[in-house]
mmCIF file of N, CA and C in Angstrom:
data_model
loop_
_atom_site.group_PDB
_atom_site.id
_atom_site.type_symbol
_atom_site.label_atom_id
_atom_site.label_comp_id
_atom_site.label_asym_id
_atom_site.label_seq_id
_atom_site.Cartn_x
_atom_site.Cartn_y
_atom_site.Cartn_z
ATOM 1 N N MET A 9 20.413 -5.382 20.718
ATOM 2 C CA MET A 9 19.594 -5.956 19.681
ATOM 3 C C MET A 9 18.408 -4.788 19.392
ATOM 4 N N SER A 10 18.233 -4.643 18.049
ATOM 5 C CA SER A 10 17.324 -3.698 17.712
ATOM 6 C C SER A 10 15.811 -4.287 17.919
ATOM 7 N N ARG A 11 14.852 -3.276 17.823
ATOM 8 C CA ARG A 11 13.491 -3.653 18.080
ATOM 9 C C ARG A 11 13.033 -4.598 16.918
ATOM 10 N N VAL A 12 13.526 -4.261 15.713
ATOM 11 C CA VAL A 12 13.242 -5.037 14.562
ATOM 12 C C VAL A 12 13.588 -6.555 14.750
ATOM 13 N N ALA A 13 14.754 -6.800 15.265
ATOM 14 C CA ALA A 13 14.946 -8.141 15.501
ATOM 15 C C ALA A 13 14.168 -8.918 16.572
ATOM 16 N N THR A 14 13.737 -8.091 17.596
ATOM 17 C CA THR A 14 12.935 -8.768 18.646
ATOM 18 C C THR A 14 11.437 -8.833 18.447
ATOM 19 N N GLU A 15 10.918 -7.958 17.567
ATOM 20 C CA GLU A 15 9.524 -7.734 17.257
ATOM 21 C C GLU A 15 8.971 -8.206 15.949
ATOM 22 N N THR A 16 9.936 -8.597 15.241
ATOM 23 C CA THR A 16 9.539 -9.014 13.824
ATOM 24 C C THR A 16 8.325 -9.760 13.509
ATOM 25 N N PHE A 17 8.151 -10.823 14.290
ATOM 26 C CA PHE A 17 7.150 -11.743 14.001
ATOM 27 C C PHE A 17 6.057 -11.634 15.037
ATOM 28 N N ALA A 18 5.894 -10.878 15.864
ATOM 29 C CA ALA A 18 5.101 -10.738 17.050
ATOM 30 C C ALA A 18 3.755 -10.133 16.695
ATOM 31 N N GLY A 19 3.516 -10.026 15.378
ATOM 32 C CA GLY A 19 2.109 -9.258 15.001
ATOM 33 C C GLY A 19 2.434 -7.906 14.796
ATOM 34 N N LYS A 20 1.758 -7.080 15.353
ATOM 35 C CA LYS A 20 1.746 -5.621 15.253
ATOM 36 C C LYS A 20 3.053 -5.039 15.998
ATOM 37 N N PRO A 21 3.871 -4.544 15.275
ATOM 38 C CA PRO A 21 5.223 -4.049 15.755
ATOM 39 C C PRO A 21 4.846 -2.848 16.757
ATOM 40 N N VAL A 22 5.507 -2.947 17.837
ATOM 41 C CA VAL A 22 5.254 -1.865 18.920
ATOM 42 C C VAL A 22 5.473 -0.406 18.495
ATOM 43 N N PHE A 23 6.369 -0.269 17.575
ATOM 44 C CA PHE A 23 6.670 1.199 17.203
ATOM 45 C C PHE A 23 5.461 1.749 16.187
ATOM 46 N N ILE A 24 4.676 0.834 15.927
ATOM 47 C CA ILE A 24 3.471 1.487 14.961
ATOM 48 C C ILE A 24 2.627 2.399 15.710
ATOM 49 N N ASP A 25 2.366 2.098 16.988
ATOM 50 C CA ASP A 25 1.567 2.956 17.741
ATOM 51 C C ASP A 25 2.300 4.297 18.177
ATOM 52 N N GLU A 26 3.571 4.233 18.347
ATOM 53 C CA GLU A 26 4.410 5.384 18.517
ATOM 54 C C GLU A 26 4.457 6.271 17.309
ATOM 55 N N ILE A 27 4.504 5.713 16.087
ATOM 56 C CA ILE A 27 4.516 6.331 14.909
ATOM 57 C C ILE A 27 3.242 7.137 14.806
ATOM 58 N N LYS A 28 2.231 6.467 14.948
ATOM 59 C CA LYS A 28 0.783 7.094 14.789
ATOM 60 C C LYS A 28 0.559 8.197 15.859
ATOM 61 N N GLU A 29 1.015 7.983 17.060
ATOM 62 C CA GLU A 29 0.979 9.172 17.992
ATOM 63 C C GLU A 29 1.886 10.388 17.618
ATOM 64 N N LEU A 30 3.001 10.123 17.146
ATOM 65 C CA LEU A 30 3.914 11.217 16.673
ATOM 66 C C LEU A 30 3.308 11.851 15.420
ATOM 67 N N GLU A 31 2.785 11.233 14.636
ATOM 68 C CA GLU A 31 2.086 11.755 13.386
ATOM 69 C C GLU A 31 0.900 12.687 13.810
ATOM 70 N N SER A 32 0.250 12.290 14.845
ATOM 71 C CA SER A 32 -0.943 13.025 15.276
ATOM 72 C C SER A 32 -0.267 14.319 16.033
ATOM 73 N N GLN A 33 0.856 14.156 16.751
ATOM 74 C CA GLN A 33 1.428 15.391 17.237
ATOM 75 C C GLN A 33 1.938 16.442 16.184
ATOM 76 N N ARG A 34 2.485 15.760 15.117
ATOM 77 C CA ARG A 34 3.010 16.560 14.024
ATOM 78 C C ARG A 34 1.898 17.309 13.342
ATOM 79 N N ARG A 35 0.659 16.622 13.064
ATOM 80 C CA ARG A 35 -0.414 17.419 12.565
ATOM 81 C C ARG A 35 -0.796 18.612 13.387
ATOM 82 N N VAL A 36 -0.803 18.490 14.782
ATOM 83 C CA VAL A 36 -1.278 19.486 15.696
ATOM 84 C C VAL A 36 -0.231 20.609 15.610
ATOM 85 N N GLN A 37 1.023 20.357 15.513
ATOM 86 C CA GLN A 37 2.001 21.445 15.518
ATOM 87 C C GLN A 37 1.862 22.014 14.104
ATOM 88 N N GLU A 38 1.685 21.308 13.033
ATOM 89 C CA GLU A 38 1.484 21.958 11.767
ATOM 90 C C GLU A 38 0.365 22.892 11.659
ATOM 91 N N SER A 39 -0.750 22.443 12.413
ATOM 92 C CA SER A 39 -1.989 23.316 12.390
ATOM 93 C C SER A 39 -1.687 24.590 13.112
ATOM 94 N N TYR A 40 -1.145 24.412 14.295
ATOM 95 C CA TYR A 40 -0.668 25.652 15.037
ATOM 96 C C TYR A 40 0.029 26.613 14.215
ATOM 97 N N LEU A 41 1.003 26.210 13.583
ATOM 98 C CA LEU A 41 2.022 26.939 12.766
ATOM 99 C C LEU A 41 1.260 27.546 11.624
ATOM 100 N N SER A 42 0.345 26.787 11.060
ATOM 101 C CA SER A 42 -0.330 27.357 9.925
ATOM 102 C C SER A 42 -1.412 28.620 10.444
ATOM 103 N N LYS A 43 -2.043 28.293 11.788
ATOM 104 C CA LYS A 43 -2.942 29.289 12.160
ATOM 105 C C LYS A 43 -2.206 30.663 12.591
ATOM 106 N N VAL A 44 -0.915 30.453 13.072
ATOM 107 C CA VAL A 44 -0.133 31.490 13.461
ATOM 108 C C VAL A 44 0.264 32.389 12.233
ATOM 109 N N GLU A 45 0.686 31.643 11.055
ATOM 110 C CA GLU A 45 1.081 32.316 9.864
ATOM 111 C C GLU A 45 -0.184 33.001 9.204
ATOM 112 N N GLY A 46 -1.330 32.359 9.412
ATOM 113 C CA GLY A 46 -2.568 32.968 8.851
ATOM 114 C C GLY A 46 -2.967 34.146 9.655
ATOM 115 N N SER A 47 -2.797 34.178 10.920
ATOM 116 C CA SER A 47 -3.099 35.358 11.756
ATOM 117 C C SER A 47 -2.085 36.562 11.581
ATOM 118 N N MET A 48 -0.794 36.150 11.284
ATOM 119 C CA MET A 48 -0.011 37.116 10.975
ATOM 120 C C MET A 48 -0.246 37.775 9.639
ATOM 121 N N ALA A 49 -0.556 36.980 8.658
ATOM 122 C CA ALA A 49 -0.994 37.505 7.272
ATOM 123 C C ALA A 49 -2.156 38.492 7.348
ATOM 124 N N LYS A 50 -3.040 38.159 8.247
ATOM 125 C CA LYS A 50 -4.351 38.998 8.416
ATOM 126 C C LYS A 50 -4.032 40.174 9.225
ATOM 127 N N GLY A 51 -3.025 40.307 9.938
ATOM 128 C CA GLY A 51 -2.501 41.317 10.716
ATOM 129 C C GLY A 51 -3.227 41.263 12.094
ATOM 130 N N GLU A 52 -3.569 39.969 12.491
ATOM 131 C CA GLU A 52 -4.246 39.826 13.813
ATOM 132 C C GLU A 52 -3.366 39.739 14.934
ATOM 133 N N ILE A 53 -1.923 39.472 14.820
ATOM 134 C CA ILE A 53 -1.050 39.373 15.798
ATOM 135 C C ILE A 53 0.056 40.271 15.543
ATOM 136 N N LYS A 54 0.872 40.650 16.588
ATOM 137 C CA LYS A 54 2.058 41.534 16.457
ATOM 138 C C LYS A 54 3.127 40.618 15.946
ATOM 139 N N GLU A 55 4.238 41.266 15.135
ATOM 140 C CA GLU A 55 5.334 40.528 14.599
ATOM 141 C C GLU A 55 6.035 39.621 15.790
ATOM 142 N N GLU A 56 6.260 40.322 16.938
ATOM 143 C CA GLU A 56 7.103 39.704 17.990
ATOM 144 C C GLU A 56 6.434 38.382 18.525
ATOM 145 N N ILE A 57 4.878 38.613 18.662
ATOM 146 C CA ILE A 57 4.283 37.404 19.083
ATOM 147 C C ILE A 57 4.511 36.258 17.949
ATOM 148 N N TYR A 58 4.196 36.652 16.741
ATOM 149 C CA TYR A 58 4.255 35.708 15.606
ATOM 150 C C TYR A 58 5.587 35.186 15.570
ATOM 151 N N ASN A 59 6.727 35.889 15.725
ATOM 152 C CA ASN A 59 7.958 35.270 15.818
ATOM 153 C C ASN A 59 8.261 34.250 16.807
ATOM 154 N N ASP A 60 7.881 34.632 18.051
ATOM 155 C CA ASP A 60 7.816 33.685 19.105
ATOM 156 C C ASP A 60 7.107 32.346 18.937
ATOM 157 N N LEU A 61 5.881 32.470 18.743
ATOM 158 C CA LEU A 61 5.050 31.409 18.321
ATOM 159 C C LEU A 61 5.444 30.483 17.294
ATOM 160 N N LYS A 62 5.830 31.217 16.083
ATOM 161 C CA LYS A 62 6.531 30.478 15.022
ATOM 162 C C LYS A 62 7.644 29.579 15.483
ATOM 163 N N ARG A 63 8.551 30.371 16.095
ATOM 164 C CA ARG A 63 9.807 29.621 16.576
ATOM 165 C C ARG A 63 9.518 28.373 17.407
ATOM 166 N N LYS A 64 8.537 28.615 18.298
ATOM 167 C CA LYS A 64 8.021 27.618 19.301
ATOM 168 C C LYS A 64 7.599 26.340 18.521
ATOM 169 N N TYR A 65 6.510 26.651 17.665
ATOM 170 C CA TYR A 65 5.951 25.585 16.935
ATOM 171 C C TYR A 65 6.859 24.900 15.903
ATOM 172 N N GLN A 66 7.712 25.649 15.329
ATOM 173 C CA GLN A 66 8.754 24.975 14.288
ATOM 174 C C GLN A 66 9.650 23.970 15.164
ATOM 175 N N SER A 67 10.082 24.564 16.380
ATOM 176 C CA SER A 67 10.865 23.847 17.209
ATOM 177 C C SER A 67 10.230 22.522 17.657
ATOM 178 N N GLU A 68 8.987 22.521 18.048
ATOM 179 C CA GLU A 68 8.117 21.278 18.568
ATOM 180 C C GLU A 68 7.997 20.466 17.313
ATOM 181 N N LEU A 69 7.681 20.955 16.242
ATOM 182 C CA LEU A 69 7.632 20.080 14.987
ATOM 183 C C LEU A 69 8.855 19.532 14.619
ATOM 184 N N GLN A 70 10.068 20.226 14.745
ATOM 185 C CA GLN A 70 11.221 19.548 14.451
ATOM 186 C C GLN A 70 11.453 18.339 15.331
ATOM 187 N N SER A 71 11.319 18.627 16.617
ATOM 188 C CA SER A 71 11.416 17.494 17.673
ATOM 189 C C SER A 71 10.779 16.438 17.371
ATOM 190 N N VAL A 72 9.398 16.681 16.936
ATOM 191 C CA VAL A 72 8.515 15.360 16.508
ATOM 192 C C VAL A 72 9.154 14.642 15.390
ATOM 193 N N ASN A 73 9.493 15.500 14.183
ATOM 194 C CA ASN A 73 10.064 14.853 13.097
ATOM 195 C C ASN A 73 11.367 14.078 13.386
ATOM 196 N N ASP A 74 12.236 14.705 14.310
ATOM 197 C CA ASP A 74 13.543 13.985 14.678
ATOM 198 C C ASP A 74 13.319 12.539 15.356
ATOM 199 N N ARG A 75 12.163 12.526 16.107
ATOM 200 C CA ARG A 75 11.738 11.296 16.767
ATOM 201 C C ARG A 75 11.091 10.288 15.740
ATOM 202 N N LEU A 76 10.393 10.784 14.634
ATOM 203 C CA LEU A 76 9.767 9.953 13.783
ATOM 204 C C LEU A 76 10.706 9.393 12.822
ATOM 205 N N GLU A 77 11.762 10.081 12.456
ATOM 206 C CA GLU A 77 12.785 9.574 11.433
ATOM 207 C C GLU A 77 13.301 8.262 11.627
ATOM 208 N N PRO A 78 13.762 7.964 12.839
ATOM 209 C CA PRO A 78 14.436 6.622 13.067
ATOM 210 C C PRO A 78 13.210 5.573 13.171
ATOM 211 N N LEU A 79 11.988 5.931 13.697
ATOM 212 C CA LEU A 79 10.965 5.001 13.676
ATOM 213 C C LEU A 79 10.672 4.473 12.225
ATOM 214 N N TYR A 80 10.516 5.516 11.408
ATOM 215 C CA TYR A 80 10.280 5.241 9.948
ATOM 216 C C TYR A 80 11.348 4.381 9.273
ATOM 217 N N ASN A 81 12.638 4.497 9.600
ATOM 218 C CA ASN A 81 13.778 3.927 9.191
ATOM 219 C C ASN A 81 13.579 2.395 9.674
ATOM 220 N N GLU A 82 13.273 2.235 11.038
ATOM 221 C CA GLU A 82 13.020 0.973 11.619
ATOM 222 C C GLU A 82 11.747 0.139 10.859
ATOM 223 N N ALA A 83 10.875 0.881 10.458
ATOM 224 C CA ALA A 83 9.669 0.375 9.840
ATOM 225 C C ALA A 83 9.990 -0.113 8.497
ATOM 226 N N ARG A 84 10.906 0.722 7.655
ATOM 227 C CA ARG A 84 11.190 0.359 6.370
ATOM 228 C C ARG A 84 12.162 -0.908 6.476
ATOM 229 N N ALA A 85 13.143 -0.880 7.419
ATOM 230 C CA ALA A 85 13.968 -2.148 7.504
ATOM 231 C C ALA A 85 13.074 -3.421 7.677
ATOM 232 N N LEU A 86 12.123 -3.244 8.617
ATOM 233 C CA LEU A 86 11.261 -4.416 9.048
ATOM 234 C C LEU A 86 10.424 -4.719 7.720
ATOM 235 N N LYS A 87 9.945 -3.876 6.967
ATOM 236 C CA LYS A 87 9.089 -4.189 5.777
ATOM 237 C C LYS A 87 10.088 -4.910 4.801
ATOM 238 N N THR A 88 11.185 -4.377 4.560
ATOM 239 C CA THR A 88 12.145 -5.180 3.520
ATOM 240 C C THR A 88 12.513 -6.466 4.099
ATOM 241 N N THR A 89 12.689 -6.694 5.307
ATOM 242 C CA THR A 89 13.029 -7.877 5.940
ATOM 243 C C THR A 89 11.960 -8.960 5.728
ATOM 244 N N LEU A 90 10.700 -8.527 6.076
ATOM 245 C CA LEU A 90 9.540 -9.272 5.963
ATOM 246 C C LEU A 90 9.264 -9.768 4.384
ATOM 247 N N GLN A 91 9.474 -8.755 3.533
ATOM 248 C CA GLN A 91 9.365 -9.098 2.094
ATOM 249 C C GLN A 91 10.069 -10.122 1.584
ATOM 250 N N ARG A 92 11.449 -9.995 1.921
ATOM 251 C CA ARG A 92 12.586 -10.924 1.585
ATOM 252 C C ARG A 92 12.132 -12.404 2.121
ATOM 253 N N GLU A 93 11.719 -12.289 3.411
ATOM 254 C CA GLU A 93 11.558 -13.653 4.080
ATOM 255 C C GLU A 93 10.287 -14.161 3.342
ATOM 256 N N ILE A 94 9.273 -13.507 3.049
ATOM 257 C CA ILE A 94 8.075 -14.033 2.306
ATOM 258 C C ILE A 94 8.676 -14.702 1.020
ATOM 259 N N GLU A 95 9.330 -13.969 0.371
ATOM 260 C CA GLU A 95 9.779 -14.554 -0.932
ATOM 261 C C GLU A 95 10.516 -15.761 -0.698
ATOM 262 N N ARG A 96 11.478 -15.872 0.141
ATOM 263 C CA ARG A 96 12.259 -17.029 0.519
ATOM 264 C C ARG A 96 11.311 -18.209 0.889
ATOM 265 N N PHE A 97 10.347 -18.030 1.837
ATOM 266 C CA PHE A 97 9.428 -19.090 2.264
ATOM 267 C C PHE A 97 8.534 -19.449 1.121
ATOM 268 N N GLU A 98 8.307 -18.582 0.202
ATOM 269 C CA GLU A 98 7.320 -19.041 -1.069
ATOM 270 C C GLU A 98 8.196 -19.910 -1.825
ATOM 271 N N ALA A 99 9.515 -19.511 -2.143
ATOM 272 C CA ALA A 99 10.303 -20.281 -2.938
ATOM 273 C C ALA A 99 10.481 -21.717 -2.347
ATOM 274 N N GLU A 100 10.755 -21.837 -0.959
ATOM 275 C CA GLU A 100 10.906 -23.128 -0.239
ATOM 276 C C GLU A 100 9.566 -23.789 -0.289
ATOM 277 N N ARG A 101 8.514 -23.313 -0.210
ATOM 278 C CA ARG A 101 7.002 -23.748 -0.432
ATOM 279 C C ARG A 101 7.002 -24.489 -1.685
ATOM 280 N N SER A 102 7.253 -23.708 -2.756
ATOM 281 C CA SER A 102 7.246 -24.101 -4.166
ATOM 282 C C SER A 102 8.179 -25.361 -4.378
ATOM 283 N N ALA A 103 9.278 -25.363 -3.868
ATOM 284 C CA ALA A 103 10.233 -26.463 -3.880
ATOM 285 C C ALA A 103 9.695 -27.591 -3.219
ATOM 286 N N THR A 104 9.182 -27.505 -1.945
ATOM 287 C CA THR A 104 8.716 -28.668 -1.293
ATOM 288 C C THR A 104 7.438 -29.313 -2.231
ATOM 289 N N SER A 105 6.630 -28.298 -2.504
ATOM 290 C CA SER A 105 5.325 -28.715 -3.218
ATOM 291 C C SER A 105 5.893 -29.637 -4.695
ATOM 292 N N ALA A 106 6.912 -29.199 -5.105
ATOM 293 C CA ALA A 106 7.330 -29.923 -6.264
ATOM 294 C C ALA A 106 7.941 -31.382 -5.858
ATOM 295 N N SER A 107 8.660 -31.365 -4.649
ATOM 296 C CA SER A 107 8.973 -32.702 -4.167
ATOM 297 C C SER A 107 7.996 -33.584 -3.797
ATOM 298 N N LEU A 108 6.859 -33.057 -3.327
ATOM 299 C CA LEU A 108 5.563 -33.736 -3.038
ATOM 300 C C LEU A 108 5.061 -34.368 -4.198
ATOM 301 N N GLU A 109 4.943 -33.595 -5.263
ATOM 302 C CA GLU A 109 4.490 -34.035 -6.627
ATOM 303 C C GLU A 109 5.254 -35.167 -7.162
ATOM 304 N N GLU A 110 6.645 -35.146 -7.014
ATOM 305 C CA GLU A 110 7.500 -36.199 -7.444
ATOM 306 C C GLU A 110 7.368 -37.406 -6.641
ATOM 307 N N LEU A 111 7.221 -37.164 -5.332
ATOM 308 C CA LEU A 111 6.939 -38.377 -4.450
ATOM 309 C C LEU A 111 5.796 -39.007 -4.781
ATOM 310 N N THR A 112 4.681 -38.279 -5.026
ATOM 311 C CA THR A 112 3.380 -38.854 -5.415
ATOM 312 C C THR A 112 3.465 -39.640 -6.625
ATOM 313 N N ASP A 113 4.103 -39.019 -7.726
ATOM 314 C CA ASP A 113 4.430 -39.569 -8.899
ATOM 315 C C ASP A 113 5.061 -40.983 -8.824
ATOM 316 N N LEU A 114 6.257 -41.048 -7.956
ATOM 317 C CA LEU A 114 6.966 -42.332 -7.707
ATOM 318 C C LEU A 114 6.101 -43.319 -6.992
ATOM 319 N N HIS A 115 5.213 -42.888 -6.190
ATOM 320 C CA HIS A 115 4.337 -43.808 -5.531
ATOM 321 C C HIS A 115 3.377 -44.435 -6.473
ATOM 322 N N SER A 116 2.823 -43.585 -7.276
ATOM 323 C CA SER A 116 1.673 -43.989 -8.213
ATOM 324 C C SER A 116 2.215 -44.970 -9.208
ATOM 325 N N LYS A 117 3.614 -44.974 -9.491
ATOM 326 C CA LYS A 117 4.270 -45.809 -10.466
ATOM 327 C C LYS A 117 4.840 -46.928 -9.782
ATOM 328 N N ALA A 118 4.393 -47.113 -8.527
ATOM 329 C CA ALA A 118 4.793 -48.336 -7.668
ATOM 330 C C ALA A 118 6.390 -48.486 -7.509
ATOM 331 N N LEU A 119 6.965 -47.318 -7.465
ATOM 332 C CA LEU A 119 8.503 -47.348 -7.326
ATOM 333 C C LEU A 119 8.826 -47.023 -5.967
ATOM 334 N N MET A 120 7.911 -47.106 -5.085
ATOM 335 C CA MET A 120 8.375 -46.918 -3.564
ATOM 336 C C MET A 120 7.363 -47.509 -2.836
ATOM 337 N N PRO A 121 7.773 -48.270 -1.647
ATOM 338 C CA PRO A 121 6.909 -48.781 -0.665
ATOM 339 C C PRO A 121 5.895 -47.712 0.091
ATOM 340 N N ASP A 122 4.713 -48.348 0.261
ATOM 341 C CA ASP A 122 3.738 -47.363 0.946
ATOM 342 C C ASP A 122 4.160 -46.750 2.181
ATOM 343 N N ALA A 123 4.947 -47.490 3.163
ATOM 344 C CA ALA A 123 5.305 -46.994 4.264
ATOM 345 C C ALA A 123 6.374 -45.787 4.168
ATOM 346 N N ASP A 124 7.189 -45.974 3.130
ATOM 347 C CA ASP A 124 8.212 -44.873 2.861
ATOM 348 C C ASP A 124 7.485 -43.744 2.351
ATOM 349 N N TYR A 125 6.381 -43.950 1.367
ATOM 350 C CA TYR A 125 5.583 -42.827 0.705
ATOM 351 C C TYR A 125 5.028 -42.019 1.812
ATOM 352 N N LYS A 126 4.205 -42.711 2.790
ATOM 353 C CA LYS A 126 3.442 -42.079 3.805
ATOM 354 C C LYS A 126 4.441 -41.318 4.759
ATOM 355 N N ASN A 127 5.552 -41.825 5.190
ATOM 356 C CA ASN A 127 6.346 -41.069 5.988
ATOM 357 C C ASN A 127 6.959 -39.886 5.404
ATOM 358 N N GLN A 128 7.365 -39.993 4.096
ATOM 359 C CA GLN A 128 7.871 -38.849 3.495
ATOM 360 C C GLN A 128 6.708 -37.786 3.043
ATOM 361 N N LYS A 129 5.684 -38.267 2.703
ATOM 362 C CA LYS A 129 4.482 -37.394 2.591
ATOM 363 C C LYS A 129 3.986 -36.646 3.693
ATOM 364 N N ARG A 130 4.028 -37.260 4.919
ATOM 365 C CA ARG A 130 3.622 -36.670 6.214
ATOM 366 C C ARG A 130 4.817 -35.494 6.444
ATOM 367 N N GLU A 131 6.027 -35.939 6.226
ATOM 368 C CA GLU A 131 7.030 -34.862 6.590
ATOM 369 C C GLU A 131 6.893 -33.541 5.493
ATOM 370 N N LEU A 132 6.720 -33.726 4.191
ATOM 371 C CA LEU A 132 6.558 -32.739 3.243
ATOM 372 C C LEU A 132 5.297 -31.989 3.624
ATOM 373 N N ASP A 133 4.191 -32.722 3.894
ATOM 374 C CA ASP A 133 3.004 -31.900 4.081
ATOM 375 C C ASP A 133 3.223 -31.042 5.510
ATOM 376 N N ALA A 134 3.840 -31.591 6.540
ATOM 377 C CA ALA A 134 4.151 -30.692 7.650
ATOM 378 C C ALA A 134 5.107 -29.495 7.183
ATOM 379 N N LYS A 135 6.036 -29.751 6.422
ATOM 380 C CA LYS A 135 6.897 -28.520 5.877
ATOM 381 C C LYS A 135 5.907 -27.557 5.281
ATOM 382 N N LEU A 136 5.228 -27.884 4.310
ATOM 383 C CA LEU A 136 4.162 -27.051 3.717
ATOM 384 C C LEU A 136 3.356 -26.278 4.538
ATOM 385 N N ARG A 137 2.894 -26.857 5.655
ATOM 386 C CA ARG A 137 2.093 -26.185 6.619
ATOM 387 C C ARG A 137 2.908 -25.219 7.301
ATOM 388 N N ASP A 138 4.065 -25.460 7.689
ATOM 389 C CA ASP A 138 5.060 -24.684 8.360
ATOM 390 C C ASP A 138 5.322 -23.331 7.426
ATOM 391 N N PHE A 139 5.506 -23.601 6.166
ATOM 392 C CA PHE A 139 5.903 -22.566 5.341
ATOM 393 C C PHE A 139 4.615 -21.612 5.269
ATOM 394 N N GLU A 140 3.428 -22.220 5.176
ATOM 395 C CA GLU A 140 2.146 -21.377 5.026
ATOM 396 C C GLU A 140 2.104 -20.478 6.320
ATOM 397 N N LYS A 141 2.335 -21.077 7.546
ATOM 398 C CA LYS A 141 2.220 -20.273 8.624
ATOM 399 C C LYS A 141 3.092 -19.113 8.725
ATOM 400 N N ALA A 142 4.300 -19.571 8.346
ATOM 401 C CA ALA A 142 5.436 -18.492 8.378
ATOM 402 C C ALA A 142 5.051 -17.223 7.497
ATOM 403 N N ILE A 143 4.535 -17.686 6.254
ATOM 404 C CA ILE A 143 4.334 -16.729 5.181
ATOM 405 C C ILE A 143 3.113 -15.734 5.815
ATOM 406 N N GLU A 144 2.001 -16.437 6.183
ATOM 407 C CA GLU A 144 0.864 -15.726 6.717
ATOM 408 C C GLU A 144 1.261 -14.727 7.917
ATOM 409 N N LYS A 145 2.183 -15.259 8.847
ATOM 410 C CA LYS A 145 2.484 -14.412 9.901
ATOM 411 C C LYS A 145 3.198 -13.233 9.467
ATOM 412 N N ARG A 146 3.991 -13.400 8.574
ATOM 413 C CA ARG A 146 4.779 -12.304 7.974
ATOM 414 C C ARG A 146 3.928 -11.282 7.304
ATOM 415 N N LYS A 147 2.909 -11.774 6.435
ATOM 416 C CA LYS A 147 2.031 -11.052 5.719
ATOM 417 C C LYS A 147 1.129 -10.150 6.655
ATOM 418 N N LYS A 148 0.777 -10.830 7.818
ATOM 419 C CA LYS A 148 0.049 -10.097 8.836
ATOM 420 C C LYS A 148 0.748 -8.850 9.364
ATOM 421 N N THR A 149 1.988 -9.307 9.677
ATOM 422 C CA THR A 149 2.787 -8.004 10.083
ATOM 423 C C THR A 149 3.036 -6.871 9.129
ATOM 424 N N LEU A 150 3.195 -7.350 7.897
ATOM 425 C CA LEU A 150 3.180 -6.422 6.826
ATOM 426 C C LEU A 150 2.101 -5.555 6.562
ATOM 427 N N GLU A 151 0.946 -5.999 6.933
ATOM 428 C CA GLU A 151 -0.325 -5.222 6.911
ATOM 429 C C GLU A 151 -0.135 -3.966 7.649
ATOM 430 N N TYR A 152 0.466 -4.129 8.926
ATOM 431 C CA TYR A 152 0.512 -3.017 9.852
ATOM 432 C C TYR A 152 1.604 -1.983 9.261
ATOM 433 N N LEU A 153 2.279 -2.378 8.322
ATOM 434 C CA LEU A 153 3.380 -1.563 7.890
ATOM 435 C C LEU A 153 2.926 -0.968 6.365
ATOM 436 N N SER A 154 1.721 -1.209 6.160
ATOM 437 C CA SER A 154 1.352 -0.681 4.638
ATOM 438 C C SER A 154 1.369 0.790 4.430
ATOM 439 N N PHE A 155 1.296 1.462 5.506
ATOM 440 C CA PHE A 155 1.405 2.959 5.229
ATOM 441 C C PHE A 155 2.847 3.455 5.056
ATOM 442 N N ILE A 156 3.799 2.630 5.242
ATOM 443 C CA ILE A 156 5.320 2.932 5.030
ATOM 444 C C ILE A 156 5.617 2.997 3.710
ATOM 445 N N GLN A 157 6.236 3.956 3.129
ATOM 446 C CA GLN A 157 6.723 3.981 1.678
ATOM 447 C C GLN A 157 8.252 3.763 1.744
#
């Protein structure tokens, strides 16, 4: 089972910290690579040293990028799943809200006994609360994924 399936609604997905750490490592490697290229352009280092350092930093940068790619894919998949589920829960919330309005209308026209109205209203209110909780939970998790394109 993928981490997406096991961590979807636990708040902050575990891989977020891993992505941020790898992005930090990527920035460091890019900085080293830039400095080496600048030093070579200024004639401050020999070509042999430049080639060795460039190869080293490019290799380390590629390694970081190779580790980041599947994490970004996982984050995008989770983001898509959350967005779809929010849409589904919002639609269900809307339908339940409409049912509650119909129920209230029937009761106000004295077309249903008080006991039935109260029981059904309590059930619909509980469903609405559950939908709200589910939506908010997913939105909170989506906030952690806001940097994902």
